[in-house]
PDB file of C-alpha atoms in Angstrom:
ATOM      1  CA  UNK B   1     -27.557   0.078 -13.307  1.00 50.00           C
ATOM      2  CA  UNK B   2     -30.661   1.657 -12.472  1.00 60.00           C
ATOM      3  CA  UNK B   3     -31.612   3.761  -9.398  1.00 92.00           C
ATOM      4  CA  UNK B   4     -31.886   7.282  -7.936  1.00 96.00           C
ATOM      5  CA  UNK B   5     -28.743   9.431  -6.804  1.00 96.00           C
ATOM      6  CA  UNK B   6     -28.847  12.078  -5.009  1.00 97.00           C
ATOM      7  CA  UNK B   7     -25.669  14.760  -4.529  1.00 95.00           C
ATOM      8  CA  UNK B   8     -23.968  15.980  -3.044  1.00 95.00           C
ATOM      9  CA  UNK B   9     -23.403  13.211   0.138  1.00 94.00           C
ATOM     10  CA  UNK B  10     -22.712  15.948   2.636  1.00 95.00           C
ATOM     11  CA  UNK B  11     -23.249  19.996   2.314  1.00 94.00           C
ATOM     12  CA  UNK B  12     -22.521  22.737   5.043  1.00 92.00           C
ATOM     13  CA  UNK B  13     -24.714  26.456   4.058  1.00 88.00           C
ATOM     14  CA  UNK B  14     -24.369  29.853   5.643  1.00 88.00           C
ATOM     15  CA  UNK B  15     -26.397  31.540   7.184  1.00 84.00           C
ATOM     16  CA  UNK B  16     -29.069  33.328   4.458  1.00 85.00           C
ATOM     17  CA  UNK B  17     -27.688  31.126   1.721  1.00 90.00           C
ATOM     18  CA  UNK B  18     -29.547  29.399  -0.513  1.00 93.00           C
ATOM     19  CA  UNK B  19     -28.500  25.828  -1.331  1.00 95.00           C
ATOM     20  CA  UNK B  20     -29.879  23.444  -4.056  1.00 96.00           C
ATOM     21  CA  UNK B  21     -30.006  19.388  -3.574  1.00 97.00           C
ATOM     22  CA  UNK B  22     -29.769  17.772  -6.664  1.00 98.00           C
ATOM     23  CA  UNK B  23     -31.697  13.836  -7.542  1.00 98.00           C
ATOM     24  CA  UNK B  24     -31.795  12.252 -10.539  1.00 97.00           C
ATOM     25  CA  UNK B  25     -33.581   8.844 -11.189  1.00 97.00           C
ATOM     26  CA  UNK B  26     -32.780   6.765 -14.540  1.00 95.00           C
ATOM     27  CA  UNK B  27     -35.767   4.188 -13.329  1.00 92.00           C
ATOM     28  CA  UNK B  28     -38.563   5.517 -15.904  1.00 91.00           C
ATOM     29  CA  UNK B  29     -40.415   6.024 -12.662  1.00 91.00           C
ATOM     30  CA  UNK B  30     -43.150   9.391 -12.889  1.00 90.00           C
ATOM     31  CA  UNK B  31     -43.365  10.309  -9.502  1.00 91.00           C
ATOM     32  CA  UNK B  32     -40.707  11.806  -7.155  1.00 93.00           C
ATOM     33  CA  UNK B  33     -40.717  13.133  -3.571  1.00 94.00           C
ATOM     34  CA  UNK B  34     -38.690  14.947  -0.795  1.00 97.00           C
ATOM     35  CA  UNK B  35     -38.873  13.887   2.514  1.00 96.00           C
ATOM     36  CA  UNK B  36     -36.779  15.154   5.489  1.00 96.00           C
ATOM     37  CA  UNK B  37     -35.409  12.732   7.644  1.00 94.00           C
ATOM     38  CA  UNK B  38     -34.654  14.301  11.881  1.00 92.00           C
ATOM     39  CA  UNK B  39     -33.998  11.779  14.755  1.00 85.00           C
ATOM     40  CA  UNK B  40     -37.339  10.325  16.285  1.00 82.00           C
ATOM     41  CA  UNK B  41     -39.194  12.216  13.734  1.00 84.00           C
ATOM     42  CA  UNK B  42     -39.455  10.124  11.569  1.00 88.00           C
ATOM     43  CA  UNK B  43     -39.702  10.845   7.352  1.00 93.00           C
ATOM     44  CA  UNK B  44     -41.530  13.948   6.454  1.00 93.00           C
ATOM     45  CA  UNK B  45     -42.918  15.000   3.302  1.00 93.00           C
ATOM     46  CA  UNK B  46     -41.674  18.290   1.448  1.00 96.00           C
ATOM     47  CA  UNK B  47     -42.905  18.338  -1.707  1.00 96.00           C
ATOM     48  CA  UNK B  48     -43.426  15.466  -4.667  1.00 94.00           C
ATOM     49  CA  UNK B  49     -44.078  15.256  -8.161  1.00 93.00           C
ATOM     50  CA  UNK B  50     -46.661  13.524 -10.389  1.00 89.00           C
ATOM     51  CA  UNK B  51     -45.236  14.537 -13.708  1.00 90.00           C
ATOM     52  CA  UNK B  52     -43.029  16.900 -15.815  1.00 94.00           C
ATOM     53  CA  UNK B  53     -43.631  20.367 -15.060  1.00 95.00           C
ATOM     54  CA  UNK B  54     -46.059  19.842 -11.654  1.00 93.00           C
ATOM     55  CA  UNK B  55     -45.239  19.530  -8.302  1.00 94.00           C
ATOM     56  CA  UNK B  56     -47.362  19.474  -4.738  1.00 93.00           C
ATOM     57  CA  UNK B  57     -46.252  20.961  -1.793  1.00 94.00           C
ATOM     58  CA  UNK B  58     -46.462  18.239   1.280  1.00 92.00           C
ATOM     59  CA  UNK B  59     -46.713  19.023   5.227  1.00 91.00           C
ATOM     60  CA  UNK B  60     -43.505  20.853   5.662  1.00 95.00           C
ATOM     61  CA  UNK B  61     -42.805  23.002   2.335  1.00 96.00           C
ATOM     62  CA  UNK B  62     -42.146  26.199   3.934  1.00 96.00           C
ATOM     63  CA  UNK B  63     -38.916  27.810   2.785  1.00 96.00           C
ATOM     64  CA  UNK B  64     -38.375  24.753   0.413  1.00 97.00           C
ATOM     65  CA  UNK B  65     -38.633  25.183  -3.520  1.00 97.00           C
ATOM     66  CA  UNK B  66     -38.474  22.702  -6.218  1.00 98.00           C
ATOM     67  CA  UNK B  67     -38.985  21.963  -9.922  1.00 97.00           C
ATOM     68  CA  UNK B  68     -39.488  19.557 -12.278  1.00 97.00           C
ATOM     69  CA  UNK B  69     -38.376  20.651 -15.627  1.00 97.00           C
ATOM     70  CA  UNK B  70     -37.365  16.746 -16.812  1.00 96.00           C
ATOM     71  CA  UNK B  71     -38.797  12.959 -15.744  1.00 96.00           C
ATOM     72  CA  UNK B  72     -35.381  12.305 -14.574  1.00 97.00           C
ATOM     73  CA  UNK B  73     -34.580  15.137 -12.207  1.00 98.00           C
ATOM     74  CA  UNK B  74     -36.276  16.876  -9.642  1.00 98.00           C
ATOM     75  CA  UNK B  75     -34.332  19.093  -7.145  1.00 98.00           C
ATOM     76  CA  UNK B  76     -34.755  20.501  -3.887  1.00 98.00           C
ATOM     77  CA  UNK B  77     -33.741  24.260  -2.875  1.00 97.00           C
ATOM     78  CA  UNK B  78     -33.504  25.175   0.550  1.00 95.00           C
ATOM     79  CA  UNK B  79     -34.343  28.663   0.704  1.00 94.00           C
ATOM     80  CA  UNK B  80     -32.642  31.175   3.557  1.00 89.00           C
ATOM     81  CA  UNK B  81     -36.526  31.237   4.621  1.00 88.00           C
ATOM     82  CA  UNK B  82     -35.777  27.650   6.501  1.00 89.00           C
ATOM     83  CA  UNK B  83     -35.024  28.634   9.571  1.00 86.00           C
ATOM     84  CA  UNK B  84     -34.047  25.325  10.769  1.00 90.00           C
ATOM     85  CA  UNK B  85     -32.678  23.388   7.419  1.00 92.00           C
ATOM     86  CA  UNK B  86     -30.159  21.125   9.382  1.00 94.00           C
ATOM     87  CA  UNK B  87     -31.508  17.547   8.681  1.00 95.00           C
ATOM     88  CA  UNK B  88     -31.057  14.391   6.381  1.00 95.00           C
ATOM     89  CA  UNK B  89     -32.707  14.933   3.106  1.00 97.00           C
ATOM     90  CA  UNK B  90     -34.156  11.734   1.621  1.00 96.00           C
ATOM     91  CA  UNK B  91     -35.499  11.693  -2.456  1.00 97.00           C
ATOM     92  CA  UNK B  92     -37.694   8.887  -3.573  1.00 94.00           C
ATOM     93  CA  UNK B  93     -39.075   8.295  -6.587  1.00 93.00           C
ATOM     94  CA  UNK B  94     -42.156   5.651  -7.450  1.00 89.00           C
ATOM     95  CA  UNK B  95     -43.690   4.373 -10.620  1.00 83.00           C
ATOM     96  CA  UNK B  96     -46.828   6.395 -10.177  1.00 71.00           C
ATOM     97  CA  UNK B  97     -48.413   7.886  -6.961  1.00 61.00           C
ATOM     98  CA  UNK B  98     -51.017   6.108  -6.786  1.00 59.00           C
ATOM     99  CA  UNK B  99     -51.450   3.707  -3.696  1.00 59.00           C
ATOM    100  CA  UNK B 100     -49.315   0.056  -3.893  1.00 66.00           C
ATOM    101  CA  UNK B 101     -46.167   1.280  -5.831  1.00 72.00           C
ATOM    102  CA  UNK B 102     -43.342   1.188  -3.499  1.00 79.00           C
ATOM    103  CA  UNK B 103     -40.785   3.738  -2.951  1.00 88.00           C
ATOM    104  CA  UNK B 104     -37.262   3.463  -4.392  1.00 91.00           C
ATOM    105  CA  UNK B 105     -35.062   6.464  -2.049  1.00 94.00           C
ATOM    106  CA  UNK B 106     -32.000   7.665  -2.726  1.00 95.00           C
ATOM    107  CA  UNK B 107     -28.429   7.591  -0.333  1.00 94.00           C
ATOM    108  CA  UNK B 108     -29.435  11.111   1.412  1.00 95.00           C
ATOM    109  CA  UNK B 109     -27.861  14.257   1.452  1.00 96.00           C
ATOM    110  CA  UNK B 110     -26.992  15.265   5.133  1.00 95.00           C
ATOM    111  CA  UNK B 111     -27.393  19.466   5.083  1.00 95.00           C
ATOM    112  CA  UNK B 112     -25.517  21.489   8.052  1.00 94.00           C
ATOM    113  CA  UNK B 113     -25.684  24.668   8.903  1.00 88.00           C
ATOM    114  CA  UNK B 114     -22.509  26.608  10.087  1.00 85.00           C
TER     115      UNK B 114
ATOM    116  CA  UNK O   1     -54.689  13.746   6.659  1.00 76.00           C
ATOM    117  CA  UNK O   2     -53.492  10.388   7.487  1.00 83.00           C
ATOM    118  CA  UNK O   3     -51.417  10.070  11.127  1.00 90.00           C
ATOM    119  CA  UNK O   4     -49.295   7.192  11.628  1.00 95.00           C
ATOM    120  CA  UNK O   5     -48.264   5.952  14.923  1.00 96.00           C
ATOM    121  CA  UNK O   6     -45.372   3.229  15.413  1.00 97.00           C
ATOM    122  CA  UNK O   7     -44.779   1.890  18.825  1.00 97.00           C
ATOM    123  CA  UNK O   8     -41.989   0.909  20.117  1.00 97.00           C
ATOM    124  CA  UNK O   9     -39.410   3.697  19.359  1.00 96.00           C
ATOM    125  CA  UNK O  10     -36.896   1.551  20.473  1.00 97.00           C
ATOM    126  CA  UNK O  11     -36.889  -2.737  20.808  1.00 98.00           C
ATOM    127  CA  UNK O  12     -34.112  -4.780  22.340  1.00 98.00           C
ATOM    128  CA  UNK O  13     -33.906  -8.360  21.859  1.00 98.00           C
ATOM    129  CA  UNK O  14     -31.753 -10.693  22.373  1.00 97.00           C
ATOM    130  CA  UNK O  15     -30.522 -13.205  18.804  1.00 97.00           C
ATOM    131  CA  UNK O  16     -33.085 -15.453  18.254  1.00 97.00           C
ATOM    132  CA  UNK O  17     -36.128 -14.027  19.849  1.00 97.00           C
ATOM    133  CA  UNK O  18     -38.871 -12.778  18.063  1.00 98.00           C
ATOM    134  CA  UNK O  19     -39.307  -9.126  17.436  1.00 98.00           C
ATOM    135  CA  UNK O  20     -43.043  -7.311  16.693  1.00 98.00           C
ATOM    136  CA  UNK O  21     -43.540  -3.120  16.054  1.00 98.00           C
ATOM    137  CA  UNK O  22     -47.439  -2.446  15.402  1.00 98.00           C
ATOM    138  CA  UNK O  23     -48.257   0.796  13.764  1.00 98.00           C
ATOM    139  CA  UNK O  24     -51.797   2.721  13.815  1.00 97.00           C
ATOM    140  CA  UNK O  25     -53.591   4.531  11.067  1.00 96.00           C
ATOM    141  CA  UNK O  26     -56.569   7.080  11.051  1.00 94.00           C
ATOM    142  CA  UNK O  27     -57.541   7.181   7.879  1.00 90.00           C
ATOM    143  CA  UNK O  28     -59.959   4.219   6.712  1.00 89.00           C
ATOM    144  CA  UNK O  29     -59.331   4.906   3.216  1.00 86.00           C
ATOM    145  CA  UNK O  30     -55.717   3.904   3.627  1.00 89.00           C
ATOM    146  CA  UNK O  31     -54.834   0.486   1.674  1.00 87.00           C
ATOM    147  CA  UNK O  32     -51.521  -0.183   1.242  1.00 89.00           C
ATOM    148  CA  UNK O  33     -49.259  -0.427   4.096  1.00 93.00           C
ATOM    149  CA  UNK O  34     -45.401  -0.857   3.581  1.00 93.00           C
ATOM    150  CA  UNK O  35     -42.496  -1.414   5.604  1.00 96.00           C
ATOM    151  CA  UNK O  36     -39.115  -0.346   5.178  1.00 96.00           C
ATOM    152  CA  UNK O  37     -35.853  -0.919   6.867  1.00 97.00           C
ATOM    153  CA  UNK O  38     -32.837   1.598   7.208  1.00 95.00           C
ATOM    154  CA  UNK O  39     -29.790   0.592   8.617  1.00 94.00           C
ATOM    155  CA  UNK O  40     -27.028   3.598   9.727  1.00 89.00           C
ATOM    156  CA  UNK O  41     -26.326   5.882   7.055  1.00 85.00           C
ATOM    157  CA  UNK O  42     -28.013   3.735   4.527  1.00 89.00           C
ATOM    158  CA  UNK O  43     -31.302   4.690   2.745  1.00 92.00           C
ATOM    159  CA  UNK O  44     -34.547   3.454   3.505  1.00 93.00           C
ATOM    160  CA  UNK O  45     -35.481  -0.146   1.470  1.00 93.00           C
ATOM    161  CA  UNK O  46     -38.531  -1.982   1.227  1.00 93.00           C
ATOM    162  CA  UNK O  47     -38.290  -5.159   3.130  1.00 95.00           C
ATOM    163  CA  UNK O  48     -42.520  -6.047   2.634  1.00 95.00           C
ATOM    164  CA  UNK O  49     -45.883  -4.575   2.317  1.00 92.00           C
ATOM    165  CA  UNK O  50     -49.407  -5.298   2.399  1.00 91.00           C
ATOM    166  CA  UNK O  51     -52.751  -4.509   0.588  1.00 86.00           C
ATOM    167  CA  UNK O  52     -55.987  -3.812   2.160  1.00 81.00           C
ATOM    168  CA  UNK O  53     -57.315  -7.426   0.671  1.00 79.00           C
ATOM    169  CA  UNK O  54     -55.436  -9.404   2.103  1.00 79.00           C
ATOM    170  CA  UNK O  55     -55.074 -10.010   6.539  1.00 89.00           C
ATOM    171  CA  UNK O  56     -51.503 -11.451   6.480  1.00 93.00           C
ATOM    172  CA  UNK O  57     -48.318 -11.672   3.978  1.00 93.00           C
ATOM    173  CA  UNK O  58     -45.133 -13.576   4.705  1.00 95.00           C
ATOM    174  CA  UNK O  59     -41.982 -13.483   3.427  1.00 94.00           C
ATOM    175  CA  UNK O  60     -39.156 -15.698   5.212  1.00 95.00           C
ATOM    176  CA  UNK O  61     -38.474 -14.725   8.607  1.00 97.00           C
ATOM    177  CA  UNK O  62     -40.708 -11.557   8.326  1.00 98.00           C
ATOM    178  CA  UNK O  63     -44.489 -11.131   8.448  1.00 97.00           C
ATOM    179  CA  UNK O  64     -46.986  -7.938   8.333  1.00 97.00           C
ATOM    180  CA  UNK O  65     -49.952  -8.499   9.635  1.00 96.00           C
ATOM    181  CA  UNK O  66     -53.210  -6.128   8.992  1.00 95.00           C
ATOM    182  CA  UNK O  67     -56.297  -5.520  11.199  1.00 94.00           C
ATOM    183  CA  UNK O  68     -58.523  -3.081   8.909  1.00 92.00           C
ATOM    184  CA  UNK O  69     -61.315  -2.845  11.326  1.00 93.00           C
ATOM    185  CA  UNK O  70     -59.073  -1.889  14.035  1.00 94.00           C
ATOM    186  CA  UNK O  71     -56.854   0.273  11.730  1.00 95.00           C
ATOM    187  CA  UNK O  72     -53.414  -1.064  12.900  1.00 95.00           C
ATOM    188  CA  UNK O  73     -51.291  -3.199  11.484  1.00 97.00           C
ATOM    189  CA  UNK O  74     -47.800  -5.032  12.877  1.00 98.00           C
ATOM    190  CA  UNK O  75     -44.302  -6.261  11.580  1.00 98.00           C
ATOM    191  CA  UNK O  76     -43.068  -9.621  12.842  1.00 98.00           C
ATOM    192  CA  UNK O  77     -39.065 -10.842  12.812  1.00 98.00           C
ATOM    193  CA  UNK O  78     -38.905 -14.290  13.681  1.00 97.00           C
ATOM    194  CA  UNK O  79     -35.539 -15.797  14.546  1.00 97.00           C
ATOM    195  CA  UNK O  80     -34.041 -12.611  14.921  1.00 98.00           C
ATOM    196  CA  UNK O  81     -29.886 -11.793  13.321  1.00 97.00           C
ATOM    197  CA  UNK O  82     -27.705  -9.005  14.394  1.00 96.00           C
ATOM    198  CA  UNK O  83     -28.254  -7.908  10.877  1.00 96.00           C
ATOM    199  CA  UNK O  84     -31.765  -7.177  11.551  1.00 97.00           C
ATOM    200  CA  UNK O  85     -30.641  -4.378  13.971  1.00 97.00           C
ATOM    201  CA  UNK O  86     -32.062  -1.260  12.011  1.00 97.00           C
ATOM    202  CA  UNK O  87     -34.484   1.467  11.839  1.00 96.00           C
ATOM    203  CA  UNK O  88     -38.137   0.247  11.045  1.00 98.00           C
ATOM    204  CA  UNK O  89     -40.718   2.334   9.377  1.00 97.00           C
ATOM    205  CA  UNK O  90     -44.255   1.960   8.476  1.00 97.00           C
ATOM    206  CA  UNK O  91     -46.770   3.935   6.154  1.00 94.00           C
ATOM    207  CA  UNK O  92     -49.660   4.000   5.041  1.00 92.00           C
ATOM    208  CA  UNK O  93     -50.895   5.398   1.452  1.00 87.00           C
ATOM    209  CA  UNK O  94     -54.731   6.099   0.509  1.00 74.00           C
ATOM    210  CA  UNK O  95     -55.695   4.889  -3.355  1.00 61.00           C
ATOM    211  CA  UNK O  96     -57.230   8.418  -4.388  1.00 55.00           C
ATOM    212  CA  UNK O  97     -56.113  10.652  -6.843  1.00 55.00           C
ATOM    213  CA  UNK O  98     -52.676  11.745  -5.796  1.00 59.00           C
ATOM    214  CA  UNK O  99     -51.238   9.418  -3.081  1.00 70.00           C
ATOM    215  CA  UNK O 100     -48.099   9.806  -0.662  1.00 85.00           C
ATOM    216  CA  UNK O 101     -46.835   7.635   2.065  1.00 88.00           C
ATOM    217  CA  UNK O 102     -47.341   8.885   5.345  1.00 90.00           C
ATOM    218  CA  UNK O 103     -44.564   7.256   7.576  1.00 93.00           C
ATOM    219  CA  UNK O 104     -44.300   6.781  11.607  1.00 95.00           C
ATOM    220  CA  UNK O 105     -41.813   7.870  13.269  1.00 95.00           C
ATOM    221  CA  UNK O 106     -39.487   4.731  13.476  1.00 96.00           C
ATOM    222  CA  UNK O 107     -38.458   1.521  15.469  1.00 97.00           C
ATOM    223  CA  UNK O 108     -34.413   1.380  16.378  1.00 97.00           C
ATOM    224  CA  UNK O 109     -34.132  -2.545  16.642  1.00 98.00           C
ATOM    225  CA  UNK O 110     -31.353  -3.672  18.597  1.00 98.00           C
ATOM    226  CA  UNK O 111     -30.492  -7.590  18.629  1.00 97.00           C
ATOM    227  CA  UNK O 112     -28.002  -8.387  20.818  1.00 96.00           C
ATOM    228  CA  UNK O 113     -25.833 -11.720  19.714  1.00 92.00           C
TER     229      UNK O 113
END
């Protein structure tokens, strides 16, 4: 069954931790992206991927990391240099990134700080 | 960059009415304009889009409508369900070089049975 999974569903970090989000897509597709999802903020764009071994930082990359060491898989740190990481994290993944290729997202991860 | 503004945040309508949520763009180099729906806790999933070529698509009960020269385009539910009530989002993507959807900040629909 094809798609894009993202994991874990829930995660709770301490204070100056670092925490990695992990997505994997088994749709062939090139591109990837991280978006963070806040209420009446709408999706925001962390970083996203063209191909193997590049990635683009997007308007809110600060204290995010990520890489992009196979097609399938392209994960999302949140570094202790977010100062406000508490948010829904979307992944999304597209056939290329050029314009008119839809976005296929992932079920979220939901990230709390306690 | 491209800005994206959705209006309304929030619609209520009663089952059976009609339902519209325009969005704006900036950018005039922006062609392709899709809209997805997220219900609670679910992801995001396309429901329709639209390319710059073409003024109107229709698919069933929903429409998207496109007005290049005014840079705004609009989302219409006909016949409205209670399983329509969801979060809508536009974007907009520009077809040069490397291209990401720039999303508004949502529409909560609400239809009341």
């Amino acid at each position: 069954d094809g798609g894009i999974t993202q994991s874990p569903k829930y995660l709770f970090r301490k204070e100056g931790q670092n925490v990695t989000l992990s997505c994997e897509q088994n749709l062939n597709h090139d591109a990837m992206y991280w978006y963070r999802q806040d209420p009446g903020q709408g999706l925001r764009l962390i970083y996203y991927s063209q191909i193997v071994n590049d990635f683009q930082k997007g308007d809110i990359a600060e204290g995010y990391s990520v890489s992009r060491e196979k097609k399938e898989s392209f994960p999302l740190t949140v570094t202790s240099a977010q100062k406000n990481p508490t948010a829904f994290y979307l992944c999304a993944s597209s056939m290329k990134t050029a314009a008119g290729y839809g976005y296929t997202f992932g079920s979220g991860t939901r990230l709390t700080v306690v | 960059g491209e800005n994206v503004e959705q209006h309304p945040s929030t619609l209520s309508v009663q089952e059976g009415d009609s339902a519209v949520i325009k969005c704006t763009y900036s950018d005039s180099a922006s062609n392709y304009f899709p809209w997805y729906k997220q219900e609670l806790g679910k992801r995001p999933q396309l429901i329709i889009d639209i390319r710059s070529n073409v003024g109107e698509k229709k698919d069933q009960r929903i429409a998207v409508t496109l007005n290049k020269t005014a840079k705004h385009f609009s989302l219409h539910i006909t016949e409205t369900q209670p399983e329509d009530s969801a979060v809508y989002f536009c974007a907009a993507s520009i077809k040069i070089g490397y291209s990401t959807l720039t999303f508004g900040k949502g529409t909560m629909l609400l239809v009341s049975p």
